[in-house]
Coordinates of C-alpha atoms and ligand atoms in Angstrom, one line a residue:
X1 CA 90.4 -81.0 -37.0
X2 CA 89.4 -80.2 -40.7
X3 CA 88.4 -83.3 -42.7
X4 CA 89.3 -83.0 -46.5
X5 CA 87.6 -85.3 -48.7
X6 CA 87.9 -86.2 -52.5
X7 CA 85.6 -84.4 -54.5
X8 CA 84.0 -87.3 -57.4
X9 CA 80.6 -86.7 -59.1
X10 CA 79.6 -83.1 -57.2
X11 CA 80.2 -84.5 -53.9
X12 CA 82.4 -84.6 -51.2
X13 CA 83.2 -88.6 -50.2
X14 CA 85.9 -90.6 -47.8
X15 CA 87.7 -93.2 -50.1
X16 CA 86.1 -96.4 -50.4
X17 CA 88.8 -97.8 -47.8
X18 CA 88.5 -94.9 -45.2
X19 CA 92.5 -94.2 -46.2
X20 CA 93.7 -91.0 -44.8
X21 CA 97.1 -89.0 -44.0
X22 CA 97.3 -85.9 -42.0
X23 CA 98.2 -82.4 -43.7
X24 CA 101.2 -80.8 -41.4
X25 CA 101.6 -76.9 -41.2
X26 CA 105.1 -75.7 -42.8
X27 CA 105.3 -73.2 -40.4
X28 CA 104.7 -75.2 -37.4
X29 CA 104.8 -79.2 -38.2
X30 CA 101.1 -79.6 -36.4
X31 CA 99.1 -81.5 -38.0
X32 CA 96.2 -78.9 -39.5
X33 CA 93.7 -81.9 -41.4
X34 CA 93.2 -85.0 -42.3
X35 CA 92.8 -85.7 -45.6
X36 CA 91.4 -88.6 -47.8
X37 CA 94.1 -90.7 -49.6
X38 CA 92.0 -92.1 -53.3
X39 CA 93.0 -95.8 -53.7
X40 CA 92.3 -97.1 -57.2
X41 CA 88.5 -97.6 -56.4
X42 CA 88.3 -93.8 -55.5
X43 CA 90.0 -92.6 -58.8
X44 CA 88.0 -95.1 -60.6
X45 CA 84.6 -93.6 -59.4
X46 CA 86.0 -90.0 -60.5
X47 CA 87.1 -91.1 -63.6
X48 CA 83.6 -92.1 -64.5
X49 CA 82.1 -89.4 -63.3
X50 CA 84.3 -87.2 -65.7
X51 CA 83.6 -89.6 -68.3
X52 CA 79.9 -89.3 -68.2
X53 CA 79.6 -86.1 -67.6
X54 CA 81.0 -85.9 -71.1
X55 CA 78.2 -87.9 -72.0
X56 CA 75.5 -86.0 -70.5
X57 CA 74.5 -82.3 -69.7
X58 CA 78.0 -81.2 -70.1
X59 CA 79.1 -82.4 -73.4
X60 CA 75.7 -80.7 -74.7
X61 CA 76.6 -77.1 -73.5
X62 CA 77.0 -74.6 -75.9
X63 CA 80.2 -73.0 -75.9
X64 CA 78.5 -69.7 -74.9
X65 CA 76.9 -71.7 -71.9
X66 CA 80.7 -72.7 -70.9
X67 CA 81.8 -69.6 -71.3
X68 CA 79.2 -68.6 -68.8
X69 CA 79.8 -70.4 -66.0
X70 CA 83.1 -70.1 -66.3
X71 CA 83.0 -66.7 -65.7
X72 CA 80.5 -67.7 -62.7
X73 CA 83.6 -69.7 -61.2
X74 CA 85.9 -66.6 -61.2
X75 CA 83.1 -64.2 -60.0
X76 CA 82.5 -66.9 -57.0
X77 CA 86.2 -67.3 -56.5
X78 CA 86.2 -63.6 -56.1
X79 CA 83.3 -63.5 -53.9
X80 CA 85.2 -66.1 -51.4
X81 CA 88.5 -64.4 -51.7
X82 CA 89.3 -64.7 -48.1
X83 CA 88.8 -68.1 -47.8
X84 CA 91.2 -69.5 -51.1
X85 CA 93.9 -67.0 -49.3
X86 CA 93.3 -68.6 -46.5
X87 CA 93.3 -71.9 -47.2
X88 CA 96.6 -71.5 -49.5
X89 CA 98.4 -69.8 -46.5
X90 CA 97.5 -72.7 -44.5
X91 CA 98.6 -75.0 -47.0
X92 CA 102.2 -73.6 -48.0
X93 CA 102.9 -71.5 -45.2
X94 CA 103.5 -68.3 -47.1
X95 CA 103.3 -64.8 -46.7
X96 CA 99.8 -63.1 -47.1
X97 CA 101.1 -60.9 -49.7
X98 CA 102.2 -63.2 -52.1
X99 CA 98.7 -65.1 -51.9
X100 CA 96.5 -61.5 -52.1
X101 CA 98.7 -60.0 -54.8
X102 CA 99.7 -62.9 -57.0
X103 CA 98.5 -66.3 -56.5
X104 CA 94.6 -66.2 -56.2
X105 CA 93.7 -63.5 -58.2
X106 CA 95.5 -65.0 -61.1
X107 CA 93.7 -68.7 -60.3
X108 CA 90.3 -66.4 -60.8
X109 CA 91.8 -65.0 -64.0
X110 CA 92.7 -68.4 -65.5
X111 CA 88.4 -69.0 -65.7
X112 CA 88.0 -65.4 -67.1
X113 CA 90.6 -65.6 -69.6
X114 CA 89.8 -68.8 -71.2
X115 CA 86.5 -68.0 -71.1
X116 CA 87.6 -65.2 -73.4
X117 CA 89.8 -67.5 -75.8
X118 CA 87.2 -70.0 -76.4
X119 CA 84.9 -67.6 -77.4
X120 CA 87.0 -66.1 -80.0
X121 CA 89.1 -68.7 -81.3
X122 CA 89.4 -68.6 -85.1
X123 CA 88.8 -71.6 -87.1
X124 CA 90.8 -72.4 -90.3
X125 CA 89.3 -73.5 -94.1
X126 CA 91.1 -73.6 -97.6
X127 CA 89.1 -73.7 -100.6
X128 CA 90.9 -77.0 -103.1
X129 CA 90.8 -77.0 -106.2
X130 CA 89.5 -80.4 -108.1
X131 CA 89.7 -81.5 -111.7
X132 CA 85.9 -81.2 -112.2
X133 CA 86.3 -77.2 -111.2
X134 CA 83.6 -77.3 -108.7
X135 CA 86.2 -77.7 -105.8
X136 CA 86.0 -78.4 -102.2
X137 CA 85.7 -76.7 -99.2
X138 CA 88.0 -78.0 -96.3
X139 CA 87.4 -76.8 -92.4
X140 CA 88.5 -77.7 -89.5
X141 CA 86.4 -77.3 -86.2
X142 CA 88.1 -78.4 -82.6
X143 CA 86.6 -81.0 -79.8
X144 CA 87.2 -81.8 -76.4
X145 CA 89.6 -84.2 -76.0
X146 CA 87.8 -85.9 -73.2
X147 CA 88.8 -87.2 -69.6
X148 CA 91.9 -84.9 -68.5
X149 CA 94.0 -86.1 -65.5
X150 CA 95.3 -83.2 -63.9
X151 CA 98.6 -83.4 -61.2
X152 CA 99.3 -80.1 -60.2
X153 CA 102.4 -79.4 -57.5
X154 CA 102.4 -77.4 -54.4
X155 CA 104.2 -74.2 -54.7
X156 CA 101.7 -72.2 -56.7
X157 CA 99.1 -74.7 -55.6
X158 CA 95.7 -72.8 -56.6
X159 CA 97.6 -70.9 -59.9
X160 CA 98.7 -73.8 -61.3
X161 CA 96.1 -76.0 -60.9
X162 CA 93.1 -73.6 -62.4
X163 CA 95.6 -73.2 -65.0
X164 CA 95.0 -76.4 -66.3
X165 CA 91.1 -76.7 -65.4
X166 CA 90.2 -73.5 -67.1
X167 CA 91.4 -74.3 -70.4
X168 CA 90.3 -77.6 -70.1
X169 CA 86.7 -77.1 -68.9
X170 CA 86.6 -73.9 -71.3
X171 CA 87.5 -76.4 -74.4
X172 CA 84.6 -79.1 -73.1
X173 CA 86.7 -81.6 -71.6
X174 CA 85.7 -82.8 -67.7
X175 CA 88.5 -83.2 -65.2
X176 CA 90.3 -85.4 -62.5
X177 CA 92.5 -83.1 -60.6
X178 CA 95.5 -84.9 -58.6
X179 CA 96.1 -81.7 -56.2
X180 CA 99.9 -81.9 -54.0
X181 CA 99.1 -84.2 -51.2
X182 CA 101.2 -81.2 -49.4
X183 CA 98.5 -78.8 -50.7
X184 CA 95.1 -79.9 -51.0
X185 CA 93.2 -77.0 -48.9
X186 CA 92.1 -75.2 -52.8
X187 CA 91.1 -78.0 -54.6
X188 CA 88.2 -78.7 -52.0
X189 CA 87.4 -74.7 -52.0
X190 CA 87.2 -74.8 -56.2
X191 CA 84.5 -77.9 -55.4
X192 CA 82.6 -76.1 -53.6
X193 CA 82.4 -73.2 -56.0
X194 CA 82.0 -75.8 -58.5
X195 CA 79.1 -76.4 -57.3
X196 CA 77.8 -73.3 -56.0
X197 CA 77.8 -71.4 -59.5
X198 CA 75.9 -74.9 -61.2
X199 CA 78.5 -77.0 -63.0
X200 CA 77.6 -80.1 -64.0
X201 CA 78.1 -83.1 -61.5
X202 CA 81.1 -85.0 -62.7
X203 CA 82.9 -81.8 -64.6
X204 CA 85.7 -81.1 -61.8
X205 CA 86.6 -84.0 -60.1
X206 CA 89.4 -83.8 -57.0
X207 CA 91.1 -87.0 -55.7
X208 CA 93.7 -86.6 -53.1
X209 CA 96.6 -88.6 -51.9
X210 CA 100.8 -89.1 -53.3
X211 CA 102.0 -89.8 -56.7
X212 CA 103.6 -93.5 -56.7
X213 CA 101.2 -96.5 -55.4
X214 CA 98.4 -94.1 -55.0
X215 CA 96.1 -91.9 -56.5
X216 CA 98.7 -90.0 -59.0
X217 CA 99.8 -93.3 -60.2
X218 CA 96.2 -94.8 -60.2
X219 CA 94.8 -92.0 -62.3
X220 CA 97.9 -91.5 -64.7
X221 CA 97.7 -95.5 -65.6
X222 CA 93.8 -95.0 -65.9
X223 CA 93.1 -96.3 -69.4
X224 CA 89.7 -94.1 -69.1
X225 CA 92.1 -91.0 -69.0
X226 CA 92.3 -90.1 -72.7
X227 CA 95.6 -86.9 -71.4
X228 CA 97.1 -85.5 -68.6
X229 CA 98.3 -82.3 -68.2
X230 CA 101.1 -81.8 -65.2
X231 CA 103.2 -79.2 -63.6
X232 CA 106.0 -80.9 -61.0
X233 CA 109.8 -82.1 -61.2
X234 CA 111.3 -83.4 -64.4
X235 CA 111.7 -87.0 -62.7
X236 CA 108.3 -87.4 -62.1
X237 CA 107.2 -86.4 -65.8
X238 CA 109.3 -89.5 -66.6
X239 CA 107.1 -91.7 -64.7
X240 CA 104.2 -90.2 -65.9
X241 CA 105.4 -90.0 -69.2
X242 CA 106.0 -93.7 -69.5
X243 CA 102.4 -94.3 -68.0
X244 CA 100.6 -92.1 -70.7
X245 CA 102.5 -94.1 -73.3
X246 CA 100.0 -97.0 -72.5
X247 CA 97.1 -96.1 -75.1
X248 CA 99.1 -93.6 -76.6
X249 CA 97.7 -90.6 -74.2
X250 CA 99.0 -87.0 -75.0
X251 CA 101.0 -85.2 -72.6
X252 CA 101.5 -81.3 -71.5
X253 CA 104.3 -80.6 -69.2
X254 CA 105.3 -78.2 -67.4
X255 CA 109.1 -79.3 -65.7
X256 CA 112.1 -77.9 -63.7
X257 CA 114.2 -75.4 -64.4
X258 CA 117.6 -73.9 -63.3
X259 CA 116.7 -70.6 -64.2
X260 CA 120.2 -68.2 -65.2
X261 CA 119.4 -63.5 -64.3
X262 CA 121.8 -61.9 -66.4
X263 CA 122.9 -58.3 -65.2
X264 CA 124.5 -56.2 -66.6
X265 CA 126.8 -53.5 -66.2
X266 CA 124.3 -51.0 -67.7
X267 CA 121.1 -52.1 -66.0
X268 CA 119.6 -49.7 -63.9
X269 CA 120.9 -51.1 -60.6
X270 CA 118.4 -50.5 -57.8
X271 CA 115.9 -52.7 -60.2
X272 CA 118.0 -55.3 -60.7
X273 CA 118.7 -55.9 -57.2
X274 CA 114.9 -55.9 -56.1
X275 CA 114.3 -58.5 -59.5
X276 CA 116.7 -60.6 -59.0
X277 CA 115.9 -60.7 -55.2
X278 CA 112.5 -61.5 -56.0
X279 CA 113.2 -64.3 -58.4
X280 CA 115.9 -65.9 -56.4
X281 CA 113.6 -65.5 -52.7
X282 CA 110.3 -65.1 -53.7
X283 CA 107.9 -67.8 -51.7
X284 CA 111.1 -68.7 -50.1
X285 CA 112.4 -70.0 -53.4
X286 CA 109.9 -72.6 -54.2
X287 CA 108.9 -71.0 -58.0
X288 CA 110.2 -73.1 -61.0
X289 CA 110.7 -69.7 -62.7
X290 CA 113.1 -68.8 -60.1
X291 CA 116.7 -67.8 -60.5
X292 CA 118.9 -69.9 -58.8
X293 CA 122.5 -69.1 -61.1
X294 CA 122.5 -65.4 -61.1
X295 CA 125.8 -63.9 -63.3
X296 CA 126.9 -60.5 -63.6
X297 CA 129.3 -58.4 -65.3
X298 CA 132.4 -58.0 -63.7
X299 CA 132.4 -54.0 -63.2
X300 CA 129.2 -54.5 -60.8
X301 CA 130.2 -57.7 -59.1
X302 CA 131.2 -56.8 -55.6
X303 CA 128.5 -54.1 -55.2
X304 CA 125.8 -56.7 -56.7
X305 CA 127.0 -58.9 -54.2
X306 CA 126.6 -56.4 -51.4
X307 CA 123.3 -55.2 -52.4
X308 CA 121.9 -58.2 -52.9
X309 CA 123.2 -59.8 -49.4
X310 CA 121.7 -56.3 -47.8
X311 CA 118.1 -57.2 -48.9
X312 CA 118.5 -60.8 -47.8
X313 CA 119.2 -59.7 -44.3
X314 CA 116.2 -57.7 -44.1
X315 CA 114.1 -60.9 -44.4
X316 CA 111.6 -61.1 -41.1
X317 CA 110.4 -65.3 -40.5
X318 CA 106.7 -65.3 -39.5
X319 CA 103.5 -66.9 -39.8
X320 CA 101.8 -66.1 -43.5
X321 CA 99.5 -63.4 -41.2
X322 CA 102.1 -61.8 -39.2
X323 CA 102.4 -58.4 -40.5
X324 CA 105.6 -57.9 -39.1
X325 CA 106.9 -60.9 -41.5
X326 CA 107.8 -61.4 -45.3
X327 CA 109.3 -64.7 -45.3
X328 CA 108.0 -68.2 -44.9
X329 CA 109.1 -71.7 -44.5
X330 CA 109.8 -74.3 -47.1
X331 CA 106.8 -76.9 -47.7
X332 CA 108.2 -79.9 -45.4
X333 CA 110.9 -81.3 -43.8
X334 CA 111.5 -83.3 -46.3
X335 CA 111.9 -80.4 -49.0
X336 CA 113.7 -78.4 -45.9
X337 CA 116.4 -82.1 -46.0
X338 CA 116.8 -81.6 -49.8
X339 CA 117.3 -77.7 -50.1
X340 CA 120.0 -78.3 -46.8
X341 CA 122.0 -81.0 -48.5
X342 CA 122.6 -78.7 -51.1
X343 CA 123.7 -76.0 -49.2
X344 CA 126.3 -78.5 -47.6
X345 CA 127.4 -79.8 -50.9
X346 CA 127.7 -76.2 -51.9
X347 CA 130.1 -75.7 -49.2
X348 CA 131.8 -79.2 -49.6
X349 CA 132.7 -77.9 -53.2
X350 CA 134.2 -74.8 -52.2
X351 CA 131.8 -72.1 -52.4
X352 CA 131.9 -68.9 -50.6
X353 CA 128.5 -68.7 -48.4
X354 CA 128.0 -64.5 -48.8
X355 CA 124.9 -65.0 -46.7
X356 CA 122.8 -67.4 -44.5
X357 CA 123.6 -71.1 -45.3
X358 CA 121.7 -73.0 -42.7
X359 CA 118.6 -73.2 -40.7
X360 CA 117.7 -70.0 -38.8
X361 CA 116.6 -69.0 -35.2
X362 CA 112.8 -68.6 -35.3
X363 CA 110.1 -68.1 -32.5
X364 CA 110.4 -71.2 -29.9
X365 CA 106.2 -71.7 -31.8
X366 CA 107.9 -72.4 -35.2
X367 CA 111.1 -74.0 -34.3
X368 CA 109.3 -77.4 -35.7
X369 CA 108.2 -75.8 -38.7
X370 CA 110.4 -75.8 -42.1
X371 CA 112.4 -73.0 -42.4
X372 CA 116.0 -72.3 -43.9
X373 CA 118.0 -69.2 -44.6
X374 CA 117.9 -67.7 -48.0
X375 CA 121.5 -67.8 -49.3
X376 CA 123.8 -66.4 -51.5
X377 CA 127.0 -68.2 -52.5
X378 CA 129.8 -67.1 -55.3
X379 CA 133.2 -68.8 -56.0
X380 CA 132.2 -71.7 -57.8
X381 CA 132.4 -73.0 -61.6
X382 CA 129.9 -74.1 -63.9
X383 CA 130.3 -77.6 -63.2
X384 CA 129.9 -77.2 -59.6
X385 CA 126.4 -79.4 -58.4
X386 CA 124.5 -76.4 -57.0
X387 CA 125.0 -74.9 -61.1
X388 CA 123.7 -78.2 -62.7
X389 CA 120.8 -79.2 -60.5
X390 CA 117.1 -77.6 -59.2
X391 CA 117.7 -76.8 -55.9
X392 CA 114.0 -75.3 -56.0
X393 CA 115.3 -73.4 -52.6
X394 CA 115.7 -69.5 -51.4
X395 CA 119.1 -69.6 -52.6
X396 CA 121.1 -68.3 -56.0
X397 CA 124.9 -68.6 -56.7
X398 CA 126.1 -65.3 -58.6
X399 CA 128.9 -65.9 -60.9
X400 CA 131.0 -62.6 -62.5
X401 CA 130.9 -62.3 -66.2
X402 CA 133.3 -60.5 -69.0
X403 CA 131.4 -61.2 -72.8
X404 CA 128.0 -61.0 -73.5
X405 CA 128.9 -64.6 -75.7
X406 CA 130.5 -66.0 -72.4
X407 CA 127.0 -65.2 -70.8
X408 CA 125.1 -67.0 -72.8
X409 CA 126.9 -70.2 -73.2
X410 CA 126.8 -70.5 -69.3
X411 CA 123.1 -69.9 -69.1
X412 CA 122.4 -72.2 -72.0
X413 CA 124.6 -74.7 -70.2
X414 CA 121.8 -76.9 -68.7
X415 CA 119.9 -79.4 -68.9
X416 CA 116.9 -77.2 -68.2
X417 CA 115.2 -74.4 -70.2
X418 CA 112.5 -72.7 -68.6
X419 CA 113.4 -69.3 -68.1
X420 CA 116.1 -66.5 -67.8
X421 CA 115.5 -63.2 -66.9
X422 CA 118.1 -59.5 -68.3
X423 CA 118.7 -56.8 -66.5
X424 CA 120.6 -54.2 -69.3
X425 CA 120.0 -50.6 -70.2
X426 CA 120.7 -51.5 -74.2
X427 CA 117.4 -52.8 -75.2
X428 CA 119.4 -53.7 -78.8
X429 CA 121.3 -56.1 -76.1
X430 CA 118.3 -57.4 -74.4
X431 CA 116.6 -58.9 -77.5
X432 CA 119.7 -59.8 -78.9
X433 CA 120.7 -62.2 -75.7
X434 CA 117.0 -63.3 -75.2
X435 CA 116.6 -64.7 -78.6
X436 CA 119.2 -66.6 -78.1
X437 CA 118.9 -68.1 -74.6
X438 CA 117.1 -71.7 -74.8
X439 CA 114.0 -71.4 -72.8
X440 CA 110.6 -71.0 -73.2
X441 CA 110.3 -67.2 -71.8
X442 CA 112.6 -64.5 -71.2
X443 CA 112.1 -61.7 -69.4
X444 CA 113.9 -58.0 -70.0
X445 CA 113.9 -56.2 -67.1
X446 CA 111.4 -57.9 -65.0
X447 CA 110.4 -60.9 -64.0
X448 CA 107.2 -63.3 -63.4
X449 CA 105.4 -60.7 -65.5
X450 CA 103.4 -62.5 -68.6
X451 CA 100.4 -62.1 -70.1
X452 CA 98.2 -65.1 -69.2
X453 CA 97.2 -65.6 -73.1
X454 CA 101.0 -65.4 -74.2
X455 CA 102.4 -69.3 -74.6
X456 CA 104.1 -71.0 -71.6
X457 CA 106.1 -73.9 -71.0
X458 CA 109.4 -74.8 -71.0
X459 CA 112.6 -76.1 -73.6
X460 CA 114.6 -79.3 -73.2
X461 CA 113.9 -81.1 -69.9
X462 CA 111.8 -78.0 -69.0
X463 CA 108.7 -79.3 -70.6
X464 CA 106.8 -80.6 -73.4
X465 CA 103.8 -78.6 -74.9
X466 CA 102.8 -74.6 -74.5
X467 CA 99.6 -73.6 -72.7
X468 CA 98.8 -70.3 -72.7
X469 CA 96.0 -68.1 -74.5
X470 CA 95.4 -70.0 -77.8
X471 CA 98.2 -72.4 -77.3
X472 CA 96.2 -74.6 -74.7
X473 CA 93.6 -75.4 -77.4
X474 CA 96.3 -77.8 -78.7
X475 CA 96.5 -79.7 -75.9
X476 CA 92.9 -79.3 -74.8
X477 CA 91.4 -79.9 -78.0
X478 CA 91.4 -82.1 -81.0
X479 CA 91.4 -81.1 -84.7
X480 CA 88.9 -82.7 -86.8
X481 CA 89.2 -81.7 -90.5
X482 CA 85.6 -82.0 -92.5
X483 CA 86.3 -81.8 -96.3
X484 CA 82.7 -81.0 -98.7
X485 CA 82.8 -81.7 -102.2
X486 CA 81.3 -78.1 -104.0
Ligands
NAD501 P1 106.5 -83.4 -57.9 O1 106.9 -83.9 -59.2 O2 107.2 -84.1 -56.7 O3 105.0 -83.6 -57.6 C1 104.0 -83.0 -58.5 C2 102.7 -83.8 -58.4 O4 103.0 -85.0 -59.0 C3 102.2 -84.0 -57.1 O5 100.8 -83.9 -57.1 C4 102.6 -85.5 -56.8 O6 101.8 -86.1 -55.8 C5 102.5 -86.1 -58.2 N1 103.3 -87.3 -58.4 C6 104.5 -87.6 -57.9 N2 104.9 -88.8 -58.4 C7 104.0 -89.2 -59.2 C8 103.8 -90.4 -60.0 N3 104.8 -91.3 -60.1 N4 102.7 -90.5 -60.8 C9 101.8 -89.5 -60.8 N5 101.8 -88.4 -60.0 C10 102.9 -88.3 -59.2 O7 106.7 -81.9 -57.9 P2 106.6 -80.9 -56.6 O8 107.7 -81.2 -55.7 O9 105.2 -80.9 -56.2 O10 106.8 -79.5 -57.3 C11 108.1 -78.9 -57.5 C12 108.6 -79.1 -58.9 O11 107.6 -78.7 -59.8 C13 109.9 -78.4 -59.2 O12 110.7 -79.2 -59.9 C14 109.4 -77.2 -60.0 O13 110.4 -76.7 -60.9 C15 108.3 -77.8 -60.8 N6 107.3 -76.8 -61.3 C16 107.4 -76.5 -62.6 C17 106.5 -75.5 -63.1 C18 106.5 -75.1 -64.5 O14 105.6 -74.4 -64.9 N7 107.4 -75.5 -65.3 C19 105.7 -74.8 -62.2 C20 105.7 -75.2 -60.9 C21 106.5 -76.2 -60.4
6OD502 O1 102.7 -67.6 -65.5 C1 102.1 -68.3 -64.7 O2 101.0 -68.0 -64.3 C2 102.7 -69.6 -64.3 N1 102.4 -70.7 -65.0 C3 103.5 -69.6 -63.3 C4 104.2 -70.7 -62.8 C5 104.8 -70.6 -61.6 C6 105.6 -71.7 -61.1 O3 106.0 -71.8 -60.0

């Protein structure tokens, strides 16, 4: 059985207490390692490793030596390719596919490309005027912020988690990385490159173990923690939120969503089918960019409907490796409970299941493991529970539309605002409706398609903060302002 330790000061140590849980296969239920749970003592040690670090060899590295090794991480994660792919199929239970073509390679990019940012960030100065004519010269020049806690979620375990620790190691700042206690196979993996390609003991820290009472709640209330950056449900950045509020610690969030598609009658059909069947199915569901309220015009309805409900029965349930397969279980049985009380309150409130609904037959060796049908439902209003809440399941609820106005009051009718994605042939349209939808990024005839330097993150109860590109030097870097009298 693999043993997964916490990763604190370039090494890979048992918690103080010998605490452990075991990590259980989606796919199957068995139990595939056992993995260290931090207790405050265990957080404590990382958080002073990250803290001197800062201190030390790290916080004297030139940016161009940062930028260095950065890159040395992405090469490395590059070179071990097979391993992060296999380690996140292991982890989520996902198809290969979505782990080769998506997932990994854009954790390697997320070193490469702040790497690239870092190096050419602009700095601003404004020459003042002063009564004695000489003048002033004010600059501004940006430093690490410090210790960042980082709690990353389980879905896009690896992407989202390098997504934080590249900005922040590419603006000087060390890290304590929270992984999922569902998904903590990549975390270990980027220690190990870690320290392969040279970084500093004490940089990249990993502690593993469950948010409340244990080591996310240890290291959010860390007073050594100077901000944490984290991706995961909107309830949870209210806990967190209220613990960064002790010492006045800055935030980045990245939330839920309850994403609206919006087809229209003019799209060019075929591709909204396959994008909208994407972002409602894709790894089974579980993307907080997902569409899970799909609404189309009223002249395309039915044959939407039928089109889409085709593709969903062509879905194959297998093991991430099964070649034969292109659809994996949810992360646990307890996610697997949430998404299937949904579907019977779905039905409870009158909606018409088009397709699937429940749990489905699977191989006798993965009738333990997680799965659930990917559904389609229509019938129901806007007030209906499956509209208002994040389901975060393979499931989307498609609704006909009349007015493009009509549209666009349903999407914005949410709580959330992460992101919407049109399918229309009248570009004029498209920017039209995406300017006015309230997230944080639209998509026009595509979907889960941005440019890693472009800004992310999400409106209302979607998120606080943009990373992306440039943005993430707000978060992972502070401003100092340095006025000289001429
Ligand atoms: P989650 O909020 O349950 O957990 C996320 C992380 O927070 C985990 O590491 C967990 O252990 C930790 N955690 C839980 N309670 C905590 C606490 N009280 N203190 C500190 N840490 C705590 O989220 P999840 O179920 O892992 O992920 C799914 C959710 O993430 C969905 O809501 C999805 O929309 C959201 N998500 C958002 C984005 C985005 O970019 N906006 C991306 C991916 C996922
Ligand atoms: O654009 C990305 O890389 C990103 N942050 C994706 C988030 C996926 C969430 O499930």
């Amino acid at each position: 059985m693999k043993q997964i330790n916490h990763f604190i000061n370039g090494e890979f140590v048992l918690s103080a207490d010998n605490k452990q849980f075991g990590k259980r296969s989606p796919v199957d239920h068995r139990i595939i390692a056992q993995i260290s749970e931090a207790g405050k003592v265990d957080v404590d040690l990382a958080v002073k490793a990250a803290r001197t670090a800062l201190k030390g060899e790290w916080g004297q590295f030139t940016m161009e030596q940062r930028v260095d090794i950065l890159y040395g991480v992405a090469d490395e994660i590059t070179r071990r390719f097979d391993d992060f792919v296999e380690a996140e199929m292991a982890d989520t239970g996902q198809p290969k596919a979505v782990m080769t073509h998506a997932f990994i390679p854009r954790g390697a990019a997320n070193f490469k490309i702040f790497a690239d940012v870092i190096k050419n960030v602009p700095s601003e100065s404004f020459q003042t005027t002063t009564p004695d004519g000489l003048g002033a010269l004010n600059y501004s020049i940006r430093v690490p912020k410090g210790v960042i806690g980082v709690i990353s979620p389980w879905n896009a375990p690896f992407l989202l988690m390098t997504w934080k620790v590249g900005p922040a190691l590419a603006c000087g700042n060390t890290v304590v990385v929270k992984p999922s206690e569902e998904t903590p196979l990549t975390a270990t993996l980027l220690g190990e490159v870690m320290n392969t390609v040279g970084v500093p003991k004490g940089v990249f820290n990993v502690v593993h173990g469950f948010g409340p009472d244990s080591a996310g709640e240890f290291l959010t209330h860390h007073s050594n923690v100077d901000a944490i950056t984290f991706t995961g449900e909107t309830c949870t950045g209210t806990a967190i939120m209220k613990a960064a509020s002790e010492g006045m610690r800055d935030v980045s969030f990245e939330l839920g969503g309850k994403n609206a598609g919006i087809v229209f009658a003019d799209s060019d059909f075929d591709k909204a089918v396959d994008g909208i069947y994407r972002s409602s199915f894709l790894n089974s569901g579980q993307v907080c960019l997902g569409t899970e309220r799909v609404y189309v015009e009223r002249p395309i309805f039915e044959k939407f409907v039928a089109a889409l409900k085709k593709k969903v029965e062509q879905v194959r349930y297998g093991r991430p490796d099964d070649k034969e397969a292109n659809y994996g279980p949810l992360i646990s049985h307890e996610h697997q409970a949430k998404v299937l009380s949904y579907y019977e309150k779905a039905v409870e409130e009158g909606a018409t299941v088009v397709i699937g609904g429940g749990v489905p037959t699977v191989p006798d060796e993965l009738k333990h493991g997680a799965w659930v049908e990917p559904t389609i439902w229509t019938g129901l209003g806007e007030n209906a529970t499956i509209m208002k809440e994040e389901i975060f399941g393979p499931c989307c609820h498609i609704t006909p539309f009349d007015e493009e106005q009509q549209v666009i009051n349903w999407a914005n009718d949410t709580k959330y605002g992460l992101s919407t994605t049109i399918w229309t042939g009248d570009l004029s349209r498209a920017h039209r409706v995406a300017a006015k939808i309230e997230v944080g990024i639209s998509w026009i005839n595509s979907w889960f398609l941005r440019d890693l330097r472009t800004a992310f993150g999400g409106s209302k109860q979607s998120g606080i903060g943009r990373e992306g590109g440039v943005h993430s030097l707000e978060f992972y870097t502070e401003t100092r302002n340095i006025c000289v009298k001429l």
